Short mmCIF file of C-alpha atoms in Angstrom, two decimals:
data_model
loop_
_atom_site.label_atom_id
_atom_site.label_comp_id
_atom_site.label_asym_id
_atom_site.label_seq_id
_atom_site.Cartn_x
_atom_site.Cartn_y
_atom_site.Cartn_z
CA MET W 11 194.61 124.38 135.79
CA LEU W 12 194.34 120.71 134.85
CA ASP W 13 197.75 120.77 133.14
CA ASN W 14 199.36 121.96 136.35
CA ILE W 15 197.43 119.56 138.58
CA VAL W 16 198.42 116.71 136.25
CA GLY W 17 202.04 117.88 136.52
CA LEU W 18 201.89 117.58 140.31
CA LEU W 19 200.13 114.20 140.08
CA LEU W 20 202.79 113.01 137.63
CA MET W 21 205.64 114.07 139.91
CA VAL W 22 204.23 112.13 142.86
CA ALA W 23 203.33 109.10 140.71
CA LEU W 24 206.79 108.87 139.11
CA LEU W 25 208.50 109.22 142.49
CA SER W 26 206.35 106.48 143.98
CA GLY W 27 207.59 104.20 141.20
CA PHE W 28 211.05 104.44 142.77
CA GLY W 29 209.63 103.60 146.20
CA PHE W 30 209.88 107.23 147.31
CA PRO W 31 207.58 107.96 150.30
CA THR W 32 204.42 109.64 148.96
CA GLU W 33 203.71 111.49 152.20
CA PHE W 34 207.20 113.03 152.08
CA ALA W 35 206.68 114.24 148.50
CA VAL W 36 203.22 115.69 149.23
CA SER W 37 204.24 117.51 152.42
CA ARG W 38 207.68 118.79 151.38
CA MET W 39 208.05 118.85 147.59
CA VAL W 40 204.54 119.70 146.38
CA PRO W 41 203.99 122.97 148.34
CA GLY W 42 207.15 124.69 147.08
CA THR W 43 206.56 123.45 143.55
CA ALA W 44 202.99 124.81 143.66
CA LEU W 45 204.29 128.08 145.13
CA GLY W 46 206.39 128.60 141.99
CA VAL W 47 203.22 128.39 139.86
CA LEU W 48 201.41 130.76 142.24
CA VAL W 49 204.15 133.40 142.08
CA GLY W 50 204.72 133.10 138.32
CA ASP W 51 201.05 133.26 137.34
CA LEU W 52 200.38 136.18 139.69
CA ALA W 53 203.31 138.03 138.11
CA PHE W 54 202.02 137.37 134.59
CA PHE W 55 198.53 138.45 135.73
CA VAL W 56 199.97 141.81 136.83
CA LEU W 57 202.15 142.04 133.70
CA ALA W 58 199.06 141.67 131.49
CA PHE W 59 197.35 144.61 133.24
CA ARG W 60 200.51 146.71 132.88
CA LEU W 61 200.71 145.97 129.15
CA ALA W 62 197.02 146.80 128.74
CA LYS W 63 197.56 150.16 130.45
CA GLN W 64 200.65 150.95 128.36
CA THR W 65 199.00 150.11 125.03
CA GLY W 66 195.41 151.08 125.77
CA ASN W 67 194.35 147.59 124.66
CA ARG W 68 191.71 146.16 127.02
CA HIS W 69 191.91 142.73 125.40
CA VAL W 70 195.45 141.75 126.41
CA THR W 71 195.82 138.03 127.21
CA ALA W 72 198.14 137.07 130.05
CA MET W 73 201.14 134.87 129.32
CA PRO W 74 200.35 131.31 130.50
CA LEU W 75 202.80 129.76 132.96
CA GLY W 76 202.95 126.42 134.73
CA LEU W 77 205.03 123.38 135.59
CA ASP W 78 207.41 122.29 132.84
CA THR W 79 206.32 118.79 131.77
CA PRO W 80 209.67 117.73 130.20
CA SER W 81 211.41 118.78 133.42
CA THR W 82 208.91 116.82 135.49
CA TYR W 83 209.92 113.65 133.66
CA GLY W 84 213.59 114.54 133.39
CA ILE W 85 214.17 115.66 136.98
CA VAL W 86 212.22 112.75 138.50
CA LEU W 87 213.53 110.00 136.21
CA PHE W 88 217.15 111.13 135.97
CA VAL W 89 217.77 113.07 139.19
CA LEU W 90 215.35 112.43 142.03
CA GLY W 91 214.62 108.76 141.41
CA PRO W 92 218.23 107.65 140.83
CA SER W 93 219.51 109.74 143.76
CA TYR W 94 216.91 108.15 146.06
CA LEU W 95 217.92 104.63 144.95
CA GLN W 96 221.57 105.59 145.37
CA GLY W 97 220.85 106.73 148.93
CA ILE W 98 219.08 103.46 149.74
CA ALA W 99 221.95 101.46 148.20
CA SER W 100 224.44 103.34 150.37
CA GLY W 101 222.65 102.17 153.51
CA LEU W 102 220.38 105.15 154.28
CA ASP W 103 216.89 104.46 155.62
CA PRO W 104 213.98 105.63 153.39
CA THR W 105 213.48 108.90 155.28
CA ALA W 106 217.17 109.84 155.22
CA ALA W 107 217.39 108.91 151.52
CA ALA W 108 214.30 111.03 150.84
CA TYR W 109 215.87 114.04 152.57
CA ARG W 110 219.07 113.58 150.56
CA THR W 111 217.01 113.42 147.35
CA TRP W 112 214.99 116.49 148.33
CA TYR W 113 218.14 118.50 148.97
CA ILE W 114 219.60 117.50 145.59
CA GLY W 115 216.33 118.50 143.88
CA ILE W 116 216.34 121.88 145.65
CA TRP W 117 219.88 122.58 144.45
CA CYS W 118 218.97 121.69 140.85
CA ILE W 119 215.95 124.02 140.84
CA VAL W 120 217.65 126.89 142.70
CA LEU W 121 220.60 126.86 140.28
CA SER W 122 218.25 126.50 137.29
CA GLY W 123 216.41 129.62 138.48
CA LEU W 124 219.66 131.54 138.87
CA LEU W 125 220.76 130.39 135.40
CA LYS W 126 217.52 131.71 133.88
CA ILE W 127 217.85 135.04 135.67
CA ALA W 128 221.47 135.36 134.53
CA LEU W 129 220.63 134.51 130.91
CA ALA W 130 217.47 136.64 130.71
CA PRO W 131 219.35 139.74 129.44
CA ILE W 132 221.13 137.70 126.76
CA THR W 133 218.30 135.42 125.62
CA GLN W 134 218.74 136.40 121.98
CA TRP W 135 222.44 135.44 122.11
CA VAL W 136 221.58 131.95 123.44
CA GLN W 137 219.09 131.59 120.62
CA ARG W 138 221.74 132.55 118.05
CA VAL W 139 224.51 130.29 119.36
CA VAL W 140 222.61 127.00 119.65
CA PRO W 141 220.39 126.10 116.69
CA ARG W 142 216.78 125.24 117.37
CA ALA W 143 217.40 121.75 116.03
CA GLY W 144 219.68 121.20 119.03
CA LEU W 145 217.59 122.74 121.80
CA LEU W 146 214.21 121.69 120.44
CA GLY W 147 215.52 118.34 119.20
CA SER W 148 216.43 117.22 122.71
CA LEU W 149 213.06 118.56 123.88
CA ALA W 150 211.27 116.59 121.14
CA ALA W 151 213.14 113.46 122.23
CA ILE W 152 211.80 113.81 125.76
CA ALA W 153 208.33 114.77 124.53
CA LEU W 154 207.88 111.89 122.11
CA VAL W 155 209.71 109.09 123.91
CA LEU W 156 208.89 109.90 127.54
CA ILE W 157 205.97 112.33 127.84
CA GLY W 158 203.98 110.80 124.98
CA PHE W 159 204.84 107.12 125.46
CA LEU W 160 205.27 106.34 129.16
CA PRO W 161 201.76 107.49 130.23
CA LEU W 162 200.29 104.87 127.88
CA THR W 163 201.07 102.13 130.41
CA GLU W 164 198.77 103.85 132.93
CA ILE W 165 196.16 104.78 130.32
CA LEU W 166 195.97 101.33 128.72
CA GLY W 167 196.27 99.63 132.09
CA HIS W 168 192.65 100.83 132.45
CA PRO W 169 191.63 100.69 128.78
CA LEU W 170 187.91 101.55 128.97
CA PRO W 171 188.14 104.93 130.72
CA GLY W 172 191.70 105.40 129.42
CA PHE W 173 190.84 105.05 125.73
CA LEU W 174 187.74 107.18 126.22
CA ALA W 175 189.75 110.02 127.78
CA LEU W 176 192.50 109.72 125.16
CA VAL W 177 190.00 109.96 122.28
CA ILE W 178 188.28 112.99 123.81
CA VAL W 179 191.55 114.82 124.48
CA LEU W 180 193.07 114.17 121.04
CA THR W 181 189.84 114.87 119.15
CA THR W 182 189.26 118.20 120.88
CA LEU W 183 192.84 119.45 121.23
CA VAL W 184 194.49 118.02 118.10
CA ALA W 185 191.60 117.62 115.64
CA LYS W 186 190.05 120.86 117.02
CA ILE W 187 186.52 119.42 117.10
CA PRO W 188 184.70 120.91 120.12
CA LEU W 189 182.53 118.99 122.54
CA PRO W 190 178.86 120.01 122.80
CA GLY W 191 178.55 123.26 124.68
CA ARG W 192 182.18 124.01 123.83
CA THR W 193 183.27 122.19 126.99
CA PRO W 194 187.11 122.18 127.15
CA GLY W 195 188.48 118.81 126.06
CA THR W 196 190.49 118.20 129.21
CA LEU W 197 187.48 118.96 131.43
CA GLY W 198 185.23 116.81 129.23
CA ALA W 199 187.66 113.89 129.49
CA LEU W 200 187.78 114.26 133.27
CA LEU W 201 183.99 114.35 133.61
CA ILE W 202 183.03 111.66 131.06
CA ALA W 203 185.87 109.16 131.46
CA GLY W 204 186.04 109.85 135.21
CA THR W 205 182.36 108.94 135.54
CA VAL W 206 182.98 105.68 133.65
CA TYR W 207 185.96 104.94 135.91
CA TYR W 208 183.92 105.29 139.08
CA LEU W 209 180.95 103.39 137.66
CA LEU W 210 183.33 100.46 137.08
CA CYS W 211 184.25 100.64 140.77
CA PHE W 212 180.71 99.39 141.52
CA VAL W 213 181.16 96.32 139.28
CA ASP W 214 182.42 93.25 141.12
CA GLY W 215 185.47 91.65 139.52
CA SER W 216 186.19 94.66 137.28
CA GLY W 217 189.55 95.29 138.93
CA TYR W 218 188.50 98.86 139.79
CA SER W 219 188.11 100.05 143.36
CA PHE W 220 187.43 103.31 145.15
CA PRO W 221 190.59 104.99 146.48
CA GLN W 222 191.32 105.39 150.15
CA SER W 223 191.18 109.01 151.21
CA PRO W 224 194.51 110.02 152.76
CA ALA W 225 194.76 111.50 156.19
CA SER W 226 195.21 115.03 154.87
CA ALA W 227 197.45 117.38 156.82
CA TRP W 228 195.91 120.78 156.24
CA PHE W 229 198.35 123.66 155.87
CA PRO W 230 201.48 121.45 155.82
CA SER W 231 204.50 123.08 157.38
CA GLU W 232 207.17 120.48 156.64
CA TRP W 233 208.18 122.29 153.44
CA LEU W 234 209.28 125.26 155.55
CA GLU W 235 212.28 123.12 156.57
CA SER W 236 213.83 124.28 153.29
CA TYR W 237 214.36 127.70 154.93
CA THR W 238 216.69 126.14 157.50
CA PHE W 239 219.05 125.75 154.49
CA ALA W 240 220.20 122.29 155.56
CA TRP W 241 220.21 121.47 151.84
CA VAL W 242 223.22 123.74 151.28
CA ALA W 243 225.53 120.99 152.54
CA ALA W 244 224.27 118.64 149.81
CA LEU W 245 225.98 120.57 146.99
CA PRO W 246 228.68 117.90 146.43
CA ASP W 247 225.93 115.29 145.91
CA ALA W 248 224.02 117.62 143.58
CA VAL W 249 226.95 118.54 141.29
CA ALA W 250 226.75 115.26 139.36
CA TYR W 251 223.12 115.99 138.44
CA LEU W 252 223.53 119.59 137.27
CA PRO W 253 224.44 118.57 133.67
CA ILE W 254 221.01 116.92 133.58
CA ALA W 255 219.11 119.86 135.10
CA PHE W 256 220.70 122.75 133.17
CA PRO W 257 219.63 121.67 129.64
CA PHE W 258 216.02 121.68 130.85
CA ALA W 259 216.49 125.23 132.15
CA ILE W 260 218.01 126.37 128.85
CA ALA W 261 215.21 124.67 126.91
CA THR W 262 212.60 126.64 128.89
CA ILE W 263 214.47 129.85 128.05
CA VAL W 264 214.17 129.07 124.35
CA GLY W 265 210.54 128.05 124.92
CA GLY W 266 209.94 131.38 126.66
CA ILE W 267 211.37 133.23 123.66
CA ASP W 268 209.09 131.25 121.34
CA CYS W 269 206.07 131.91 123.57
CA THR W 270 206.82 135.65 123.57
CA GLU W 271 207.08 135.69 119.77
CA SER W 272 203.83 133.69 119.59
CA ALA W 273 202.07 136.26 121.81
CA ALA W 274 203.38 139.11 119.65
CA SER W 275 201.89 137.45 116.56
CA VAL W 276 198.40 138.05 117.98
CA GLY W 277 199.07 141.57 119.23
CA ASP W 278 200.38 141.04 122.80
CA GLU W 279 203.97 142.30 122.66
CA TYR W 280 205.68 141.34 125.92
CA ASP W 281 209.37 142.05 126.59
CA THR W 282 211.24 138.75 126.27
CA ARG W 283 213.71 139.62 129.02
CA THR W 284 210.85 140.33 131.44
CA VAL W 285 209.12 137.04 130.61
CA ILE W 286 212.30 135.00 131.13
CA GLY W 287 213.14 137.00 134.25
CA ILE W 288 209.75 136.25 135.82
CA GLU W 289 210.13 132.60 134.88
CA GLY W 290 213.56 132.54 136.55
CA VAL W 291 212.35 134.24 139.74
CA ALA W 292 209.37 131.84 140.00
CA THR W 293 211.71 128.86 139.57
CA LEU W 294 214.17 130.25 142.14
CA LEU W 295 211.45 130.88 144.73
CA ALA W 296 210.04 127.41 144.14
CA GLY W 297 213.48 125.88 144.77
CA LEU W 298 214.14 127.94 147.90
CA SER W 299 210.74 126.80 149.20
CA GLY W 300 211.48 123.12 148.64
CA GLY W 301 210.09 122.76 145.12
CA VAL W 302 211.74 120.31 142.76
CA ILE W 303 210.14 121.14 139.38
CA GLN W 304 210.75 124.36 137.43
CA THR W 305 208.12 126.64 135.93
CA THR W 306 207.92 127.77 132.31
CA PRO W 307 205.67 129.80 129.97
CA TYR W 308 203.25 127.52 128.15
CA ILE W 309 202.98 127.17 124.39
CA GLY W 310 199.53 128.17 123.08
CA HIS W 311 199.04 131.89 123.77
CA PRO W 312 197.07 132.47 120.50
CA ALA W 313 194.70 129.63 121.44
CA TYR W 314 194.01 131.15 124.86
CA LYS W 315 193.35 134.52 123.22
CA ALA W 316 191.03 133.00 120.61
CA MET W 317 189.01 131.34 123.38
CA GLY W 318 188.51 134.72 125.07
CA GLY W 319 191.16 134.37 127.76
CA ARG W 320 192.39 137.66 129.18
CA ALA W 321 194.16 137.92 132.55
CA ALA W 322 191.79 136.24 135.01
CA TYR W 323 192.56 132.68 133.87
CA THR W 324 196.15 132.98 135.11
CA LEU W 325 194.86 134.38 138.41
CA ALA W 326 192.49 131.42 138.77
CA THR W 327 195.30 128.97 137.95
CA ALA W 328 197.59 130.63 140.49
CA LEU W 329 194.98 130.43 143.24
CA LEU W 330 193.93 126.83 142.55
CA VAL W 331 197.39 125.30 142.11
CA GLY W 332 198.97 127.39 144.85
CA SER W 333 196.24 126.61 147.37
CA ALA W 334 196.27 122.90 146.47
CA GLY W 335 199.88 122.69 147.59
CA LEU W 336 199.90 125.20 150.43
CA VAL W 337 196.47 124.52 151.96
CA GLY W 338 196.98 120.78 151.67
CA TYR W 339 194.08 119.43 149.64
CA PHE W 340 196.42 118.20 146.89
CA GLY W 341 196.54 114.88 148.76
CA LEU W 342 192.80 114.46 148.10
CA LEU W 343 193.25 115.34 144.41
CA ASN W 344 196.11 112.84 144.19
CA ALA W 345 193.89 110.11 145.62
CA TRP W 346 190.60 110.80 143.86
CA ILE W 347 191.48 112.02 140.35
CA PRO W 348 191.91 108.81 138.26
CA LYS W 349 195.28 108.95 136.52
CA PRO W 350 194.12 107.06 133.39
CA VAL W 351 191.56 109.83 132.90
CA VAL W 352 193.96 112.79 133.08
CA PHE W 353 197.21 111.26 131.78
CA PRO W 354 195.99 111.57 128.14
CA ILE W 355 196.74 115.28 128.63
CA LEU W 356 200.41 114.25 128.81
CA VAL W 357 200.13 112.36 125.52
CA PHE W 358 198.73 115.52 123.94
CA ILE W 359 201.54 117.62 125.45
CA GLY W 360 204.10 115.17 124.08
CA LEU W 361 202.60 115.31 120.60
CA GLU W 362 202.24 119.10 120.72
CA ILE W 363 205.84 119.70 121.81
CA THR W 364 207.11 117.29 119.15
CA ALA W 365 205.06 119.01 116.45
CA GLN W 366 206.13 122.47 117.63
CA SER W 367 209.77 121.34 117.64
CA PHE W 368 209.56 120.52 113.95
CA LEU W 369 207.45 123.56 113.06
CA ALA W 370 209.89 125.95 114.77
CA THR W 371 212.91 124.31 113.08
CA PRO W 372 214.00 124.97 109.48
CA ARG W 373 212.96 122.10 107.23
CA ARG W 374 216.55 121.38 106.26
CA HIS W 375 217.23 120.53 109.95
CA TYR W 376 214.42 117.97 110.34
CA ALA W 377 216.89 115.09 110.20
CA ALA W 378 218.84 116.69 113.06
CA VAL W 379 215.69 116.83 115.20
CA ALA W 380 215.02 113.16 114.40
CA LEU W 381 218.63 112.27 115.25
CA ALA W 382 218.16 113.87 118.67
CA CYS W 383 215.48 111.29 119.47
CA LEU W 384 217.82 108.31 119.14
CA PRO W 385 219.68 108.64 122.48
CA ALA W 386 216.27 108.97 124.19
CA LEU W 387 215.21 105.70 122.57
CA ALA W 388 218.23 104.09 124.21
CA PHE W 389 216.90 105.19 127.59
CA LEU W 390 213.48 103.76 126.73
CA ALA W 391 215.06 100.49 125.57
CA MET W 392 216.94 100.22 128.88
CA SER W 393 214.12 101.23 131.21
CA ILE W 394 212.18 97.95 131.45
CA PRO W 395 215.23 95.59 131.37
CA GLY W 396 216.87 97.82 133.96
CA ARG W 397 213.88 97.55 136.27
CA ILE W 398 213.72 93.78 135.77
CA LEU W 399 217.40 93.23 136.50
CA SER W 400 217.26 95.44 139.59
CA ASP W 401 214.30 93.54 141.01
CA ALA W 402 214.98 91.96 144.39
CA ALA W 403 213.75 88.55 143.20
CA LEU W 404 216.51 88.34 140.58
CA GLY W 405 219.05 89.56 143.10
CA THR W 406 218.10 86.71 145.41
CA ALA W 407 218.56 84.30 142.51
CA ASN W 408 221.97 85.87 141.73
CA VAL W 409 220.79 87.02 138.28
CA SER W 410 222.43 90.22 137.05
CA VAL W 411 223.88 91.75 133.90
CA ALA W 412 227.14 89.89 134.62
CA SER W 413 225.33 86.54 134.37
CA LEU W 414 223.92 87.23 130.89
CA ASP W 415 225.38 86.11 127.57
CA SER W 416 228.46 88.13 126.60
CA SER W 417 226.88 89.61 123.44
CA LEU W 418 223.79 90.67 125.42
CA GLN W 419 226.04 92.19 128.10
CA HIS W 420 227.84 94.19 125.41
CA ASP W 421 224.58 95.50 123.92
CA MET W 422 223.18 96.48 127.30
CA THR W 423 226.41 98.24 128.27
CA THR W 424 226.39 100.17 124.98
CA LEU W 425 222.74 101.16 125.37
CA GLY W 426 223.40 102.17 128.97
CA MET W 427 226.24 104.47 127.95
CA LEU W 428 224.18 105.96 125.11
CA SER W 429 221.25 106.65 127.45
CA SER W 430 223.47 108.18 130.15
CA GLY W 431 223.13 111.95 129.91
CA PHE W 432 221.05 111.54 126.75
CA ILE W 433 219.60 115.06 126.98
CA LEU W 434 223.00 116.64 126.39
CA THR W 435 223.91 113.93 123.87
CA SER W 436 220.73 114.68 121.91
CA LEU W 437 221.50 118.40 121.92
CA LEU W 438 225.09 117.94 120.74
CA TRP W 439 224.29 115.37 118.06
CA ALA W 440 221.51 117.54 116.62
CA TRP W 441 223.71 120.65 116.79
CA CYS W 442 226.52 118.85 114.96
CA LEU W 443 224.28 117.58 112.18
CA ALA W 444 222.53 120.96 111.81
CA ALA W 445 225.94 122.64 111.45
CA ALA W 446 227.00 120.06 108.87
CA ILE W 447 223.77 120.58 106.91
CA ASP W 448 224.56 124.30 106.86
CA ARG W 449 228.07 123.45 105.55
CA ARG W 450 229.71 124.67 108.77
CA LEU W 451 231.97 121.67 109.23
CA LYS W 452 234.43 123.43 111.55
CA LEU W 453 231.61 124.23 113.97
CA ALA W 454 230.37 120.64 113.70
CA GLY W 455 233.87 119.45 114.59
CA VAL W 456 234.05 121.79 117.58
CA VAL W 457 230.73 120.45 118.85
CA LEU W 458 232.11 116.91 118.68
CA LEU W 459 235.20 118.02 120.61
CA VAL W 460 232.89 119.38 123.31
CA ALA W 461 231.15 116.01 123.34
CA ALA W 462 234.53 114.30 123.73
CA GLY W 463 235.39 116.51 126.71
CA LEU W 464 232.04 115.75 128.39
CA THR W 465 232.53 112.03 127.73
CA ALA W 466 235.95 112.05 129.43
CA PHE W 467 234.33 112.85 132.78
CA GLY W 468 231.00 111.05 132.48
CA VAL W 469 228.75 114.04 131.88
CA ILE W 470 227.54 111.95 128.94
CA HIS W 471 228.10 108.24 128.27
CA SER W 472 228.95 107.35 131.86
CA PRO W 473 229.25 103.56 132.31
CA LEU W 474 228.82 103.85 136.10
CA ALA W 475 225.65 103.08 138.04
CA GLY W 476 223.53 106.18 138.58
CA ASN W 477 225.28 107.91 135.62
CA ARG W 478 227.93 109.13 138.05
CA LEU W 479 230.74 111.49 137.06
CA PHE W 480 234.34 110.24 137.21
CA VAL W 481 237.94 110.98 136.32
CA PRO W 482 239.46 108.64 133.73
CA PHE W 483 242.84 108.33 135.48
CA GLY W 484 244.08 108.74 139.03
CA PRO W 485 245.65 107.00 142.02
CA GLU W 486 243.79 104.22 143.83
CA SER W 487 243.52 106.45 146.90
CA TRP W 488 240.88 108.49 145.04
CA GLY W 489 238.49 105.55 145.31
CA ASP W 490 235.46 104.93 143.11
CA ILE W 491 235.75 108.27 141.33
CA VAL W 492 238.51 106.73 139.18
CA LEU W 493 237.35 104.41 136.39
CA GLY W 494 238.13 100.72 136.52
CA ALA W 495 240.14 99.16 133.70
CA GLU W 496 237.17 97.79 131.73
CA ASP W 497 235.09 100.96 131.99
CA GLN W 498 238.18 103.02 131.16
CA LYS W 499 238.59 101.14 127.89
CA ARG W 500 234.97 101.77 126.87
CA VAL W 501 235.07 105.46 127.74
CA LEU W 502 238.38 106.03 125.96
CA GLU W 503 237.01 104.49 122.77
CA PHE W 504 233.94 106.76 122.93
CA PHE W 505 236.29 109.69 123.53
CA ALA W 506 238.53 108.69 120.63
CA GLY W 507 235.52 108.27 118.34
CA TYR W 508 234.42 111.84 118.99
CA VAL W 509 237.93 113.32 118.67
CA VAL W 510 238.85 111.52 115.45
CA SER W 511 235.46 112.36 113.92
CA ALA W 512 235.91 116.01 114.94
CA LEU W 513 239.35 116.19 113.32
CA LEU W 514 237.93 114.61 110.18
CA LEU W 515 235.19 117.27 109.94
CA ILE W 516 237.62 120.12 110.59
CA ALA W 517 240.02 118.82 107.90
CA TRP W 518 237.08 118.22 105.56
CA SER W 519 236.03 121.87 105.94
CA TYR W 520 239.11 122.91 103.93
CA TYR W 521 237.94 120.91 100.91
CA PRO W 522 236.50 123.46 98.43
CA ALA W 523 233.28 121.51 97.78
CA ALA W 524 232.43 121.64 101.51
CA GLY W 525 231.67 125.37 101.38
CA ALA W 526 228.06 126.50 101.62
CA SER W 527 226.27 128.16 98.76
CA GLU W 528 223.02 130.10 98.76
CA ILE W 529 221.49 127.56 96.37
CA ASP W 530 222.38 124.64 98.67
CA VAL W 531 220.80 126.26 101.71
CA ALA W 532 217.74 127.56 99.86
CA GLU W 533 217.07 124.10 98.47
CA TYR W 534 216.55 122.69 101.97
CA SER W 535 214.94 125.72 103.66
#
């Protein structure tokens, strides 16, 4: 329950960092997003009873489902936030820019749901084609660099309750040392650190203050605007963001496969296609209802079973999260739950996903998983300077990237291109290295050729503001979609680097010593 509530809080908090209207997010985006959790958890609740009836096992534990935390970061930071700023920059007022952003988010989630439904029957093929180092490596990059790191600014911005909550969460959930009375760690952190937070609100000069209760609109109806399908016309705006959204969808498919295998290890044998299908339907319904974050099965089924969880906990989660969004009291939760007290849950999730990414990957591919984190570090390195240079105060003083020293300009441009589309870059780099480790140099070369093709149109390594797609050549009448001379030079060199490297690997594969042997592979397994 708390994981899902934190996911909704995180979505609204990250959006507000871009200046996105909070009331708009709460009344239009939150209900549909919560509806996806409601539908998915109800379906898994029913599925657990069906499995119990089929097997005669009365102790079946329901598959856990909720908001996908990596997608929450990825969709907000790389789709919703940038598209809102792009709308403002194009002259739209905040409300019009918010609608444009909402429509783009709906498209990303609707198509992600359809992609999951389409791939559900062939989930094992997806798992075979892309190595776990690629899919889980890009997930580990997001988990470690974004989910685990970024919440620290909120946690340590209020260090007394923040540290207290972080210690409780990590000690109970990572070190596995229970609180007295076996109180769940997340609940204990909320109660203990939350009490400290509000006690500090009584201390003059502490910097803490009681929140203002919002004017809650019970049973919000604004989200029903999604059923007018006005968002359909926004497809051209959404296309540029689909290469960002789809890797998250594919990652949840792989995660769903892993969760199903994990459940089977403790005696609950669910059909993988059914699990992914339910996940896809829940995501699709969330998108059609105005939701902007996808749902996914949660890692940790054996832990839920060991704690005595059966089917009712998913029913309770469905009712709480669904009613919070649809009844309208999420606005109160958003105001009164202190973020420094619950954001340590995100740090735990980041650490857990990173650890699981390595555990589920063959040891010989660990370097590939680590390599996948590097493009994400480029995004992190650019995030604060980017915010500083886009600040209105510097704009008034005519300070921009163009006014910096030439060497600093070059470094920032390079980091910007590396961070652009980093999720796909992480996947491809890890896939290439994993293939090379397995002595499959031709496949590694093909992966680099794919990277070259994506670079040529800005799916990765775009030098344009907002990570926009482009065509490298074309007449001036095509406008801004055609690269300028300076950007064209940078992109072509990236493209050439991938192509020449790919040809080198393919040629290298014909060298006799490049062939794999059982001893080589076993040594690094």
